[in-house]
């Protein structure tokens, strides 16, 4: 599968809270940002016309999606994908949000993870980068699960690990086998969660005791 074959499974991909729709020129994305913020994402694009020209001339290699909040269909931000190799195995993801009124960081992160998850399920390898001086973008990418692979004076480069199915051995009655390495790790995480002061079980005990 190549990037030009990439299509979302529906006209939009949504988790019920946010939704990503393929961009079709219905919104002036460039003007939603200050020139400084826009150039953090697309340094060589200055005008809406140049952005439209890029998407049209390189439509086989660049794909743009607009992020909406489902409850009121309000546009909040965008992401764009760029093919990074001839086979289309590697895609880099970039973008930003312009909404300032509706807890944008949480919702934009949700939308970003939504499309990254969709791409990973389709076996793409996902990359990203940000300017070395852009601490907010660096923090955002790390929070989204990206790992730094390299940096230079100008940029920091990231990748995200492909999805991996963890085979968890179970006993005959369907419970996790705690004798295996994976089982021990799961049991340890569950024990830690139960013992935590803010765990759901302990919170309920405090409420009703």
Backbone as ProteinMPNN parsed JSONL, in Angstrom:
{"seq_chain_A": "XXXXXXXXXXXXXXXXXXXXXXXXXXXXXXXXXXXXXXXXXXXXXXXXXXXXXXXXXXXXXXXXXXXXXXXXXXXXXXXXXXXXXXXXXXXXXXXXXXXXXXXXXXXXXXXXXXXXXXXXXXXXXXXXXXXXXXXXXXXXXXXXXXXXXXXXXXXXXXXXXXXXXXXXXXXXXXXXXXXXXXXXXXXXXXXXXXXXXXXXXXXXXXXXX", "coords_chain_A": {"N_chain_A": [[0.846, -1.191, 0.0], [0.544, 2.208, -0.815], [1.111, 5.715, -0.063], [-0.56, 7.196, -1.71], [-2.642, 5.472, -2.035], [-3.893, 5.557, 0.322], [-6.796, 5.832, 2.128], [-9.32, 7.016, 4.287], [-11.458, 4.879, 6.224], [-14.091, 5.697, 6.196], [-16.013, 8.611, 5.104], [-15.226, 10.29, 7.097], [-13.199, 9.975, 10.034], [-13.883, 9.06, 13.302], [-14.164, 9.275, 16.874], [-16.361, 9.727, 18.291], [-16.123, 11.936, 19.878], [-14.224, 13.669, 18.755], [-13.553, 14.403, 15.297], [-12.098, 13.636, 12.179], [-11.856, 14.941, 8.98], [-11.35, 14.57, 5.491], [-9.631, 17.151, 3.896], [-11.027, 19.601, 1.764], [-10.725, 22.079, 0.651], [-12.515, 23.697, 1.918], [-11.983, 25.405, 3.954], [-10.014, 28.083, 5.13], [-7.074, 27.345, 6.075], [-4.477, 28.333, 6.549], [-4.758, 31.024, 7.357], [-5.752, 30.772, 9.892], [-3.744, 30.769, 11.701], [-1.057, 32.617, 13.283], [1.552, 34.207, 11.344], [4.065, 33.408, 12.349], [3.507, 31.068, 13.894], [2.41, 29.461, 11.89], [4.601, 29.097, 10.17], [6.161, 27.506, 11.712], [5.198, 25.045, 11.141], [5.021, 24.855, 8.354], [7.37, 26.029, 6.723], [8.02, 27.086, 4.219], [5.722, 27.944, 3.03], [3.556, 30.594, 2.478], [1.053, 31.735, 1.982], [-2.563, 31.234, 1.711], [-3.122, 30.495, -0.923], [-0.739, 29.377, -1.83], [-0.642, 27.144, -0.197], [-2.906, 25.7, -1.076], [-2.053, 25.205, -3.666], [0.16, 23.547, -3.193], [-1.123, 21.262, -2.103], [-2.628, 20.486, -4.308], [-0.729, 20.079, -6.379], [0.845, 18.091, -5.325], [-0.813, 15.988, -4.63], [-0.728, 13.241, -4.587], [1.07, 12.682, -2.659], [0.798, 14.264, -0.413], [-1.48, 14.656, 2.181], [-4.295, 16.081, 3.644], [-6.158, 16.773, 6.599], [-8.98, 17.953, 8.394], [-9.721, 18.786, 11.723], [-12.529, 18.321, 13.756], [-14.771, 19.191, 16.414], [-17.133, 16.959, 17.562], [-19.599, 17.509, 18.841], [-20.503, 20.106, 18.162], [-19.612, 20.454, 15.635], [-17.456, 22.1, 15.182], [-14.611, 23.463, 13.656], [-11.272, 22.787, 14.643], [-8.568, 22.378, 14.23], [-5.863, 20.968, 12.283], [-4.319, 18.259, 10.466], [-1.564, 17.136, 8.496], [-0.328, 14.731, 6.206], [2.664, 13.394, 4.936], [4.231, 11.641, 2.355], [7.169, 9.777, 2.772], [8.911, 8.051, 1.541], [9.679, 6.079, -1.403], [8.078, 3.79, -1.641], [5.948, 4.337, -0.051], [5.686, 3.503, 2.519], [6.502, 4.882, 4.774], [5.209, 7.596, 6.518], [5.092, 11.011, 7.344], [3.79, 13.008, 9.94], [2.164, 16.058, 10.605], [1.032, 19.244, 11.889], [-1.436, 21.378, 13.502], [-3.316, 23.263, 15.986], [-5.962, 25.674, 16.253], [-8.024, 26.477, 17.846], [-9.127, 28.097, 20.814], [-10.947, 28.104, 22.834], [-12.167, 25.788, 23.831], [-10.938, 23.788, 25.566], [-8.566, 23.006, 24.015], [-6.094, 21.591, 23.877], [-6.419, 18.993, 24.924], [-8.411, 17.932, 23.225], [-7.255, 18.214, 20.71], [-5.016, 16.573, 20.969], [-6.37, 14.184, 21.249], [-7.535, 13.891, 18.698], [-5.218, 13.769, 17.152], [-4.007, 11.421, 18.079], [-5.98, 9.69, 17.271], [-5.88, 9.612, 14.419], [-3.254, 8.789, 14.077], [-3.367, 6.256, 15.25], [-5.091, 5.004, 13.435], [-3.497, 4.982, 11.137], [-1.345, 3.392, 12.003], [-2.638, 0.96, 12.376], [-3.043, 0.33, 9.762], [-0.586, -0.424, 8.998], [1.356, 1.485, 8.393], [4.456, 3.243, 8.815], [5.187, 5.702, 11.104], [6.379, 8.974, 11.219], [7.724, 12.078, 12.54], [8.567, 15.554, 13.007], [10.0, 18.457, 14.572], [10.776, 21.943, 15.045], [13.865, 22.621, 16.666], [13.752, 24.567, 18.579], [11.13, 24.681, 19.292], [9.548, 24.081, 21.897], [6.974, 23.473, 22.796], [5.831, 21.936, 20.725], [7.593, 19.774, 20.755], [7.076, 18.695, 23.31], [4.403, 18.001, 22.946], [4.542, 15.99, 20.933], [6.037, 14.026, 22.252], [4.214, 13.44, 24.271], [2.25, 12.277, 22.74], [3.254, 9.856, 22.232], [5.493, 9.589, 20.636], [8.95, 8.908, 19.907], [12.174, 10.294, 20.269], [14.505, 10.287, 17.628], [16.689, 11.508, 16.475], [18.571, 14.584, 16.417], [19.406, 17.916, 15.395], [20.939, 21.133, 14.943], [18.753, 22.517, 14.056], [16.4, 20.917, 13.995], [14.29, 18.399, 15.595], [13.869, 14.958, 15.412], [11.402, 12.427, 15.135], [9.863, 9.214, 15.813], [7.226, 6.774, 15.88], [6.453, 3.787, 17.546], [5.511, 0.796, 15.785], [2.276, -0.81, 15.985], [1.962, -3.472, 18.265], [1.04, -6.711, 18.883], [0.537, -8.204, 21.961], [1.082, -11.324, 23.069], [-0.712, -12.906, 25.43], [-0.583, -15.375, 27.725], [-3.084, -17.572, 28.913], [-4.84, -19.222, 31.585], [-6.733, -22.327, 31.878], [-9.251, -21.56, 32.773], [-9.537, -19.1, 31.696], [-8.233, -16.935, 32.854], [-5.495, -14.604, 33.282], [-2.307, -16.002, 32.982], [-0.247, -15.926, 35.592], [2.282, -16.848, 35.869], [3.859, -16.419, 33.676], [6.066, -14.058, 32.01], [4.73, -11.844, 30.884], [2.314, -12.105, 32.215], [3.079, -11.711, 34.879], [3.868, -9.038, 34.717], [1.44, -7.782, 34.125], [-0.046, -8.471, 36.415], [1.456, -7.122, 38.351], [1.047, -4.451, 37.608], [-1.695, -4.252, 38.028], [-1.83, -4.714, 40.802], [-0.44, -2.501, 41.745], [-2.152, -0.463, 40.901], [-4.421, -1.061, 42.431], [-3.451, -0.573, 44.968], [-2.937, 2.088, 44.971], [-3.43, 5.364, 46.26], [-5.3, 7.0, 45.073], [-6.859, 5.212, 43.682], [-9.722, 3.718, 42.055], [-11.121, 1.869, 43.65], [-10.234, 2.484, 46.268], [-11.095, 5.108, 46.417], [-13.851, 4.744, 46.367], [-14.156, 3.364, 48.786], [-13.518, 5.388, 50.614], [-15.613, 7.114, 50.133], [-17.888, 5.737, 51.043], [-17.391, 4.829, 53.567]], "CA_chain_A": [[0.0, 0.0, 0.0], [1.302, 3.448, -0.863], [0.378, 6.831, 0.529], [-1.638, 7.639, -2.577], [-3.748, 4.537, -1.87], [-4.444, 5.712, 1.668], [-8.085, 6.492, 2.3], [-9.968, 6.694, 5.545], [-12.493, 3.868, 5.982], [-15.354, 6.406, 5.993], [-15.712, 10.003, 4.738], [-14.56, 10.874, 8.259], [-12.886, 9.025, 11.101], [-14.347, 9.717, 14.519], [-14.312, 8.454, 18.08], [-17.556, 10.205, 18.978], [-15.827, 13.223, 20.512], [-13.595, 14.447, 17.693], [-13.714, 13.817, 13.971], [-11.173, 14.112, 11.152], [-12.403, 14.833, 7.63], [-10.427, 14.927, 4.424], [-9.733, 18.564, 3.527], [-11.448, 19.786, 0.375], [-10.703, 23.499, 0.323], [-13.658, 24.369, 2.525], [-11.555, 26.217, 5.088], [-8.716, 28.74, 4.97], [-6.283, 26.862, 7.199], [-3.292, 29.17, 6.783], [-5.126, 32.257, 8.054], [-6.129, 30.479, 11.271], [-2.54, 30.863, 12.524], [-0.157, 33.74, 13.059], [2.627, 33.802, 10.427], [5.126, 32.705, 13.078], [3.061, 29.717, 14.219], [2.264, 28.699, 10.649], [5.921, 28.746, 9.632], [6.692, 26.401, 12.503], [4.707, 23.814, 10.521], [5.268, 24.876, 6.904], [8.229, 27.209, 6.645], [8.128, 27.639, 2.866], [4.38, 28.3, 2.545], [3.23, 31.889, 3.071], [-0.311, 32.187, 1.717], [-3.53, 30.163, 1.449], [-3.011, 30.063, -2.314], [0.42, 28.482, -1.923], [-1.024, 25.896, 0.458], [-3.791, 24.994, -1.994], [-1.225, 24.76, -4.788], [0.944, 22.406, -2.722], [-2.003, 20.101, -1.991], [-3.05, 20.069, -5.639], [0.409, 19.603, -7.171], [1.44, 16.903, -4.696], [-1.932, 15.29, -3.992], [-0.392, 11.834, -4.402], [2.046, 12.533, -1.59], [0.437, 15.079, 0.748], [-2.897, 14.483, 2.506], [-4.646, 17.015, 4.708], [-7.414, 16.493, 7.284], [-9.421, 18.981, 9.337], [-10.228, 18.227, 12.976], [-13.753, 18.95, 14.246], [-15.427, 18.671, 17.617], [-18.369, 16.333, 17.091], [-20.81, 18.046, 19.458], [-20.998, 21.287, 17.465], [-18.977, 20.475, 14.307], [-16.588, 23.273, 15.136], [-13.241, 23.127, 13.267], [-10.347, 23.101, 15.722], [-7.176, 22.247, 13.831], [-5.665, 20.151, 11.1], [-3.089, 17.492, 10.347], [-1.269, 16.718, 7.131], [0.557, 13.582, 6.088], [3.56, 13.46, 3.781], [4.934, 10.401, 2.035], [8.59, 9.997, 3.0], [9.726, 7.103, 0.784], [9.084, 5.737, -2.694], [7.069, 2.743, -1.486], [4.808, 4.836, 0.713], [5.623, 2.831, 3.825], [6.728, 5.876, 5.817], [4.488, 8.856, 6.442], [5.33, 11.945, 8.449], [2.567, 13.698, 10.327], [2.4, 17.414, 11.098], [-0.228, 19.97, 12.0], [-1.592, 22.277, 14.64], [-4.684, 23.638, 16.341], [-6.163, 27.111, 16.409], [-9.11, 26.743, 18.793], [-8.642, 28.538, 22.116], [-12.047, 28.251, 23.771], [-12.827, 24.545, 24.243], [-9.94, 22.819, 26.024], [-8.048, 22.524, 22.743], [-4.959, 20.67, 23.964], [-6.921, 17.635, 25.132], [-9.14, 17.479, 22.045], [-6.336, 18.075, 19.585], [-4.252, 15.352, 21.227], [-7.27, 13.063, 20.979], [-7.627, 13.749, 17.253], [-3.906, 13.373, 16.652], [-3.847, 9.987, 18.377], [-6.974, 8.956, 16.493], [-5.413, 9.349, 13.061], [-2.032, 7.986, 14.189], [-3.788, 4.88, 15.478], [-5.626, 4.489, 12.178], [-2.357, 4.725, 10.249], [-0.589, 2.246, 12.512], [-3.406, -0.255, 12.089], [-2.881, 0.058, 8.338], [0.804, -0.863, 8.826], [2.273, 2.558, 8.034], [5.446, 3.687, 9.789], [4.856, 7.113, 11.298], [7.472, 9.854, 11.626], [7.399, 13.491, 12.674], [9.704, 16.399, 13.356], [9.653, 19.819, 14.97], [11.935, 22.805, 15.208], [14.546, 22.362, 17.929], [13.379, 25.61, 19.538], [9.691, 24.621, 19.542], [9.384, 23.192, 23.055], [5.581, 23.028, 22.892], [5.644, 20.839, 19.769], [8.366, 18.636, 21.249], [6.326, 18.119, 24.429], [3.196, 17.402, 22.399], [4.884, 14.745, 20.243], [6.389, 13.024, 23.27], [2.976, 13.056, 24.931], [1.474, 11.451, 21.815], [3.889, 8.537, 22.127], [6.627, 9.58, 19.729], [10.276, 8.821, 20.503], [13.207, 11.026, 19.525], [15.48, 9.442, 16.931], [17.88, 12.304, 16.155], [18.391, 16.03, 16.45], [20.513, 18.755, 14.965], [20.764, 22.5, 15.422], [17.487, 23.068, 13.593], [15.218, 20.069, 14.12], [14.254, 17.154, 16.36], [13.186, 13.964, 14.592], [10.685, 11.464, 15.961], [9.13, 8.1, 15.229], [6.371, 6.085, 16.833], [6.596, 2.353, 17.342], [4.349, 0.121, 15.193], [1.442, -1.567, 16.917], [2.457, -4.83, 18.502], [0.128, -7.531, 19.675], [1.214, -8.932, 23.017], [0.426, -12.606, 23.331], [-0.83, -13.14, 26.87], [-1.001, -16.75, 27.977], [-4.135, -17.658, 29.921], [-5.108, -20.546, 32.14], [-7.911, -22.974, 31.308], [-10.466, -20.829, 33.136], [-9.552, -17.813, 31.009], [-7.524, -15.89, 33.587], [-4.111, -14.393, 32.881], [-1.346, -16.89, 33.64], [0.694, -15.054, 36.292], [3.617, -17.445, 35.886], [4.625, -15.923, 32.537], [6.61, -12.708, 32.166], [3.667, -10.878, 30.602], [1.335, -12.226, 33.291], [3.635, -11.062, 36.069], [3.83, -7.592, 34.51], [0.038, -7.358, 34.252], [-0.42, -8.602, 37.827], [2.129, -6.051, 39.094], [0.36, -3.191, 37.305], [-2.994, -4.277, 38.704], [-1.604, -4.569, 42.24], [-0.053, -1.107, 41.974], [-3.353, 0.353, 40.733], [-5.306, -1.298, 43.581], [-2.858, -0.006, 46.183], [-2.795, 3.54, 44.843], [-4.338, 6.128, 47.121], [-6.389, 7.539, 44.263], [-7.498, 4.177, 42.873], [-11.183, 3.749, 42.102], [-11.579, 1.081, 44.796], [-9.999, 3.23, 47.498], [-11.968, 6.288, 46.415], [-15.188, 4.295, 46.757], [-14.109, 3.056, 50.213], [-13.563, 6.649, 51.363], [-16.92, 7.709, 49.97], [-18.958, 5.009, 51.715], [-16.977, 4.354, 54.894]], "C_chain_A": [[0.882, 1.241, 0.0], [0.459, 4.571, -0.292], [-0.768, 7.281, -0.369], [-2.843, 6.695, -2.535], [-4.456, 4.734, -0.54], [-5.768, 6.463, 1.623], [-8.617, 6.111, 3.662], [-11.097, 5.704, 5.262], [-13.869, 4.476, 5.749], [-15.016, 7.817, 5.525], [-15.021, 10.76, 5.874], [-14.226, 9.757, 9.223], [-13.16, 9.734, 12.416], [-14.348, 8.739, 15.68], [-15.515, 8.891, 18.894], [-17.376, 11.538, 19.67], [-15.189, 14.171, 19.505], [-13.722, 13.676, 16.385], [-12.698, 14.443, 13.023], [-11.783, 13.873, 9.788], [-11.343, 15.247, 6.618], [-10.685, 16.371, 3.999], [-10.096, 18.698, 2.055], [-11.536, 21.262, 0.004], [-11.801, 24.3, 0.983], [-13.262, 25.332, 3.636], [-10.176, 26.812, 4.801], [-7.859, 28.4, 6.189], [-5.161, 27.829, 7.55], [-3.632, 30.382, 7.647], [-5.582, 32.03, 9.488], [-4.961, 30.683, 12.232], [-1.831, 32.191, 12.297], [0.928, 33.291, 12.086], [3.729, 33.014, 11.13], [4.732, 31.264, 13.357], [2.923, 28.862, 12.964], [3.621, 28.237, 10.121], [6.648, 27.712, 10.498], [6.305, 25.064, 11.878], [5.036, 23.728, 9.04], [6.063, 26.13, 6.567], [8.245, 27.865, 5.269], [6.779, 27.961, 2.235], [3.951, 29.575, 3.265], [1.765, 32.284, 2.953], [-1.253, 30.996, 1.545], [-3.427, 29.614, 0.026], [-1.833, 29.1, -2.504], [0.118, 27.132, -1.282], [-1.918, 25.057, -0.462], [-2.995, 24.432, -3.177], [-0.395, 23.541, -4.404], [0.078, 21.142, -2.679], [-2.427, 19.579, -3.358], [-1.887, 19.449, -6.424], [1.019, 18.322, -6.629], [0.381, 16.046, -4.01], [-1.687, 13.796, -3.838], [0.463, 11.608, -3.164], [1.715, 13.311, -0.32], [-1.07, 14.985, 0.961], [-3.221, 15.324, 3.73], [-6.018, 16.671, 5.265], [-7.706, 17.607, 8.283], [-10.054, 18.294, 10.545], [-11.437, 19.035, 13.453], [-14.13, 18.377, 15.606], [-16.803, 18.176, 17.204], [-19.611, 17.056, 17.596], [-21.372, 19.26, 18.729], [-20.377, 21.465, 16.076], [-18.099, 21.718, 14.118], [-15.185, 22.851, 14.71], [-12.247, 23.634, 14.294], [-8.885, 23.11, 15.294], [-7.067, 21.377, 12.598], [-4.411, 19.307, 11.266], [-2.838, 17.257, 8.862], [-0.19, 15.646, 7.156], [1.394, 13.729, 4.828], [4.245, 12.113, 3.589], [6.433, 10.654, 2.093], [9.499, 9.007, 2.263], [8.978, 6.7, -0.475], [7.955, 4.725, -2.566], [5.833, 3.224, -0.737], [4.646, 4.171, 2.057], [5.699, 3.831, 4.961], [5.936, 7.146, 5.522], [4.92, 9.732, 7.61], [4.044, 12.719, 8.692], [2.915, 15.028, 10.979], [1.038, 18.093, 11.257], [-0.26, 20.86, 13.217], [-3.053, 22.588, 14.877], [-4.794, 25.133, 16.542], [-7.247, 27.453, 17.427], [-8.54, 27.095, 20.163], [-9.713, 28.508, 23.196], [-12.537, 26.947, 24.391], [-11.806, 23.462, 24.603], [-9.206, 22.2, 24.851], [-6.944, 21.49, 22.864], [-5.418, 19.225, 24.079], [-7.578, 17.107, 23.862], [-8.22, 17.32, 20.838], [-5.47, 16.834, 19.763], [-5.1, 14.127, 20.912], [-7.371, 12.813, 19.471], [-6.333, 13.269, 16.633], [-3.68, 11.877, 16.873], [-4.813, 9.137, 17.558], [-6.437, 8.623, 15.103], [-4.1, 8.561, 13.071], [-2.385, 6.523, 14.395], [-4.331, 4.235, 14.214], [-4.491, 4.131, 11.218], [-1.554, 3.511, 10.702], [-1.325, 0.939, 12.244], [-3.294, -0.659, 10.626], [-1.414, -0.212, 7.965], [1.741, 0.216, 8.299], [3.282, 2.769, 9.162], [5.327, 5.201, 9.892], [6.043, 7.883, 11.873], [6.922, 11.254, 11.892], [8.68, 14.252, 12.98], [9.158, 17.727, 13.853], [10.93, 20.634, 15.059], [12.542, 22.6, 16.592], [14.154, 23.378, 19.006], [11.904, 25.553, 19.933], [9.41, 23.623, 20.664], [7.959, 22.658, 23.175], [5.329, 21.852, 21.958], [6.397, 19.594, 20.221], [7.605, 17.928, 22.371], [5.078, 17.401, 23.924], [3.5, 16.054, 21.751], [5.276, 13.65, 21.233], [5.135, 12.529, 23.991], [2.102, 12.158, 24.07], [2.105, 10.084, 21.598], [5.057, 8.454, 21.177], [7.944, 9.554, 20.504], [11.282, 9.57, 19.63], [14.197, 10.048, 18.891], [16.766, 10.186, 16.615], [17.54, 13.771, 16.347], [19.622, 16.712, 15.901], [20.23, 20.172, 15.45], [19.39, 23.072, 15.074], [16.271, 22.24, 13.973], [15.421, 18.909, 15.09], [13.392, 16.186, 15.563], [12.606, 12.869, 15.494], [10.143, 10.309, 15.128], [8.225, 7.538, 16.308], [6.427, 4.602, 16.513], [5.343, 1.769, 16.69], [3.547, -0.594, 16.263], [1.965, -2.986, 17.043], [1.451, -5.566, 19.372], [0.919, -8.322, 20.706], [0.442, -10.212, 23.317], [0.452, -12.875, 24.825], [-1.377, -14.541, 27.086], [-2.023, -16.77, 29.107], [-4.295, -19.094, 30.404], [-6.393, -21.102, 31.525], [-9.204, -22.236, 31.621], [-10.506, -19.412, 32.569], [-8.846, -16.678, 31.71], [-6.088, -15.781, 33.099], [-3.185, -15.305, 33.679], [-0.242, -16.044, 34.262], [2.101, -15.639, 36.371], [4.484, -16.95, 34.732], [5.108, -14.505, 32.808], [5.523, -11.66, 31.961], [2.622, -10.892, 31.721], [1.796, -11.551, 34.567], [3.582, -9.549, 35.942], [2.409, -7.057, 34.677], [-0.402, -7.396, 35.708], [0.197, -7.483, 38.657], [1.45, -4.715, 38.855], [-0.988, -3.129, 38.01], [-2.85, -4.082, 40.209], [-1.252, -3.129, 42.588], [-1.275, -0.197, 41.886], [-4.296, 0.191, 41.924], [-4.791, -0.621, 44.843], [-2.791, 1.51, 46.148], [-3.845, 4.26, 45.665], [-5.543, 6.626, 46.336], [-7.081, 6.507, 43.404], [-9.004, 4.229, 43.052], [-11.705, 3.027, 43.333], [-11.412, 1.855, 46.101], [-10.848, 4.491, 47.586], [-13.382, 5.912, 46.847], [-15.238, 3.976, 48.254], [-14.22, 4.341, 51.037], [-14.943, 7.282, 51.27], [-17.978, 7.065, 50.868], [-18.558, 4.474, 53.089], [-17.34, 5.387, 55.955]], "O_chain_A": [[1.862, 1.308, 0.742], [-0.74, 4.415, -0.063], [-1.819, 7.695, 0.119], [-3.939, 7.071, -2.951], [-5.507, 4.14, -0.303], [-5.839, 7.592, 1.137], [-8.386, 4.998, 4.135], [-11.639, 5.697, 4.157], [-14.731, 3.826, 5.158], [-13.845, 8.196, 5.543], [-14.321, 11.745, 5.641], [-14.884, 8.716, 9.236], [-12.726, 10.867, 12.623], [-14.512, 7.533, 15.496], [-15.679, 8.484, 20.044], [-18.354, 12.202, 20.014], [-15.57, 15.338, 19.415], [-13.963, 12.469, 16.37], [-12.469, 15.652, 13.066], [-12.182, 12.755, 9.463], [-10.547, 16.154, 6.862], [-11.829, 16.76, 3.769], [-9.546, 18.001, 1.203], [-12.328, 21.647, -0.856], [-12.003, 25.467, 0.646], [-14.122, 26.006, 4.202], [-9.287, 26.128, 4.293], [-7.915, 29.088, 7.208], [-4.925, 28.108, 8.726], [-2.884, 30.726, 8.562], [-5.781, 32.992, 10.229], [-5.162, 30.761, 13.444], [-1.986, 32.815, 11.247], [1.206, 32.095, 12.006], [4.266, 32.059, 10.568], [5.505, 30.342, 13.098], [3.274, 27.682, 12.967], [3.758, 27.098, 9.674], [7.634, 27.117, 10.064], [7.002, 24.066, 12.061], [5.303, 22.641, 8.526], [5.503, 27.154, 6.178], [8.46, 29.073, 5.163], [6.704, 28.224, 1.035], [3.975, 29.643, 4.494], [1.281, 33.09, 3.747], [-0.807, 29.882, 1.267], [-3.619, 28.42, -0.204], [-1.931, 28.129, -3.253], [0.571, 26.095, -1.767], [-1.71, 23.853, -0.608], [-3.245, 23.314, -3.626], [-0.259, 22.607, -5.195], [0.489, 20.084, -3.157], [-2.57, 18.371, -3.549], [-2.053, 18.408, -7.061], [1.634, 17.556, -7.371], [0.626, 15.456, -2.957], [-2.362, 13.142, -3.043], [0.571, 10.484, -2.674], [2.291, 13.047, 0.736], [-1.847, 15.207, 0.032], [-2.506, 15.283, 4.731], [-6.932, 16.322, 4.518], [-6.801, 18.134, 8.93], [-10.823, 17.344, 10.402], [-11.385, 20.261, 13.544], [-13.839, 17.219, 15.906], [-17.558, 18.906, 16.562], [-20.581, 17.203, 16.853], [-22.59, 19.435, 18.676], [-20.583, 22.486, 15.421], [-18.025, 22.293, 13.032], [-14.608, 21.962, 15.336], [-12.353, 24.765, 14.767], [-8.057, 23.772, 15.92], [-8.069, 21.084, 11.945], [-3.553, 19.601, 12.098], [-3.776, 17.189, 8.068], [0.716, 15.649, 7.989], [0.892, 14.138, 3.781], [4.769, 11.524, 4.534], [6.919, 11.634, 1.529], [10.722, 9.111, 2.35], [7.779, 6.951, -0.599], [6.975, 4.797, -3.307], [4.785, 2.58, -0.789], [3.585, 4.263, 2.674], [5.046, 3.662, 5.99], [5.992, 7.692, 4.42], [5.093, 9.249, 8.729], [3.309, 13.039, 7.758], [3.833, 15.117, 11.793], [0.019, 17.569, 10.808], [0.755, 21.072, 13.881], [-3.919, 22.228, 14.08], [-3.835, 25.786, 16.953], [-7.371, 28.61, 17.828], [-7.585, 26.469, 20.622], [-9.439, 28.845, 24.348], [-13.258, 26.986, 25.388], [-11.806, 22.373, 24.031], [-9.22, 20.978, 24.699], [-6.862, 20.588, 22.029], [-4.877, 18.338, 23.418], [-7.335, 15.968, 23.463], [-8.389, 16.399, 20.04], [-5.218, 16.117, 18.795], [-4.597, 13.143, 20.369], [-7.302, 11.67, 19.02], [-6.341, 12.461, 15.704], [-3.227, 11.163, 15.978], [-4.501, 8.002, 17.197], [-6.529, 7.479, 14.659], [-3.857, 7.755, 12.173], [-1.774, 5.644, 13.787], [-4.069, 3.062, 13.946], [-4.533, 3.089, 10.564], [-1.133, 2.697, 9.88], [-0.703, -0.073, 11.921], [-3.431, -1.834, 10.284], [-1.05, -0.227, 6.79], [2.822, -0.104, 7.804], [2.986, 2.501, 10.326], [5.363, 5.902, 8.881], [6.629, 7.489, 12.881], [5.794, 11.57, 11.515], [9.739, 13.658, 13.184], [8.008, 18.079, 13.592], [12.028, 20.084, 15.138], [11.819, 22.426, 17.573], [14.218, 23.082, 20.199], [11.472, 26.297, 20.814], [9.075, 22.466, 20.409], [7.754, 21.523, 23.606], [4.686, 20.877, 22.347], [5.892, 18.48, 20.085], [7.504, 16.701, 22.378], [4.734, 16.325, 24.413], [2.79, 15.078, 21.994], [4.895, 12.49, 21.072], [5.012, 11.34, 24.286], [1.309, 11.371, 24.588], [1.563, 9.251, 20.871], [5.571, 7.364, 20.926], [8.047, 10.098, 21.603], [11.238, 9.486, 18.403], [14.662, 9.108, 19.536], [17.825, 9.569, 16.498], [16.371, 14.149, 16.429], [20.727, 16.171, 15.934], [19.356, 20.37, 16.293], [18.921, 24.006, 15.724], [15.21, 22.801, 14.248], [16.545, 18.493, 15.37], [12.313, 16.547, 15.093], [13.225, 12.448, 16.471], [9.988, 10.413, 13.912], [8.425, 7.787, 17.496], [6.445, 4.209, 15.346], [4.231, 2.194, 17.003], [4.074, -0.942, 17.32], [2.358, -3.614, 16.06], [1.068, -5.103, 20.447], [1.864, -9.03, 20.359], [-0.705, -10.174, 23.763], [1.519, -13.05, 25.413], [-2.496, -14.852, 26.68], [-1.864, -16.089, 30.12], [-3.93, -20.046, 29.714], [-7.057, -20.422, 30.743], [-10.149, -22.274, 30.833], [-11.385, -18.621, 32.908], [-8.854, -15.554, 31.21], [-5.528, -16.741, 32.569], [-3.272, -15.37, 34.905], [0.604, -15.504, 33.55], [3.012, -14.991, 36.886], [5.709, -17.047, 34.794], [4.622, -13.835, 33.72], [5.397, -10.716, 32.741], [2.113, -9.847, 32.126], [1.012, -10.898, 35.255], [3.293, -8.847, 36.911], [2.198, -6.012, 35.292], [-1.053, -6.468, 36.188], [-0.448, -6.95, 39.56], [1.289, -3.926, 39.786], [-1.378, -2.083, 38.527], [-3.645, -3.374, 40.826], [-1.707, -2.598, 43.601], [-1.427, 0.726, 42.686], [-4.899, 1.162, 42.381], [-5.567, -0.155, 45.677], [-2.607, 2.148, 47.184], [-4.993, 3.827, 45.757], [-6.66, 6.671, 46.852], [-7.818, 6.866, 42.486], [-9.506, 4.718, 44.065], [-12.625, 3.509, 43.993], [-12.316, 1.887, 46.936], [-11.268, 4.899, 48.668], [-14.034, 6.647, 47.589], [-16.229, 4.274, 48.92], [-14.933, 4.377, 52.04], [-15.398, 7.917, 52.221], [-18.857, 7.75, 51.391], [-19.325, 3.735, 53.707], [-17.075, 5.176, 57.138]]}, "name": "protein", "num_of_chains": 1, "seq": "XXXXXXXXXXXXXXXXXXXXXXXXXXXXXXXXXXXXXXXXXXXXXXXXXXXXXXXXXXXXXXXXXXXXXXXXXXXXXXXXXXXXXXXXXXXXXXXXXXXXXXXXXXXXXXXXXXXXXXXXXXXXXXXXXXXXXXXXXXXXXXXXXXXXXXXXXXXXXXXXXXXXXXXXXXXXXXXXXXXXXXXXXXXXXXXXXXXXXXXXXXXXXXXXX"}
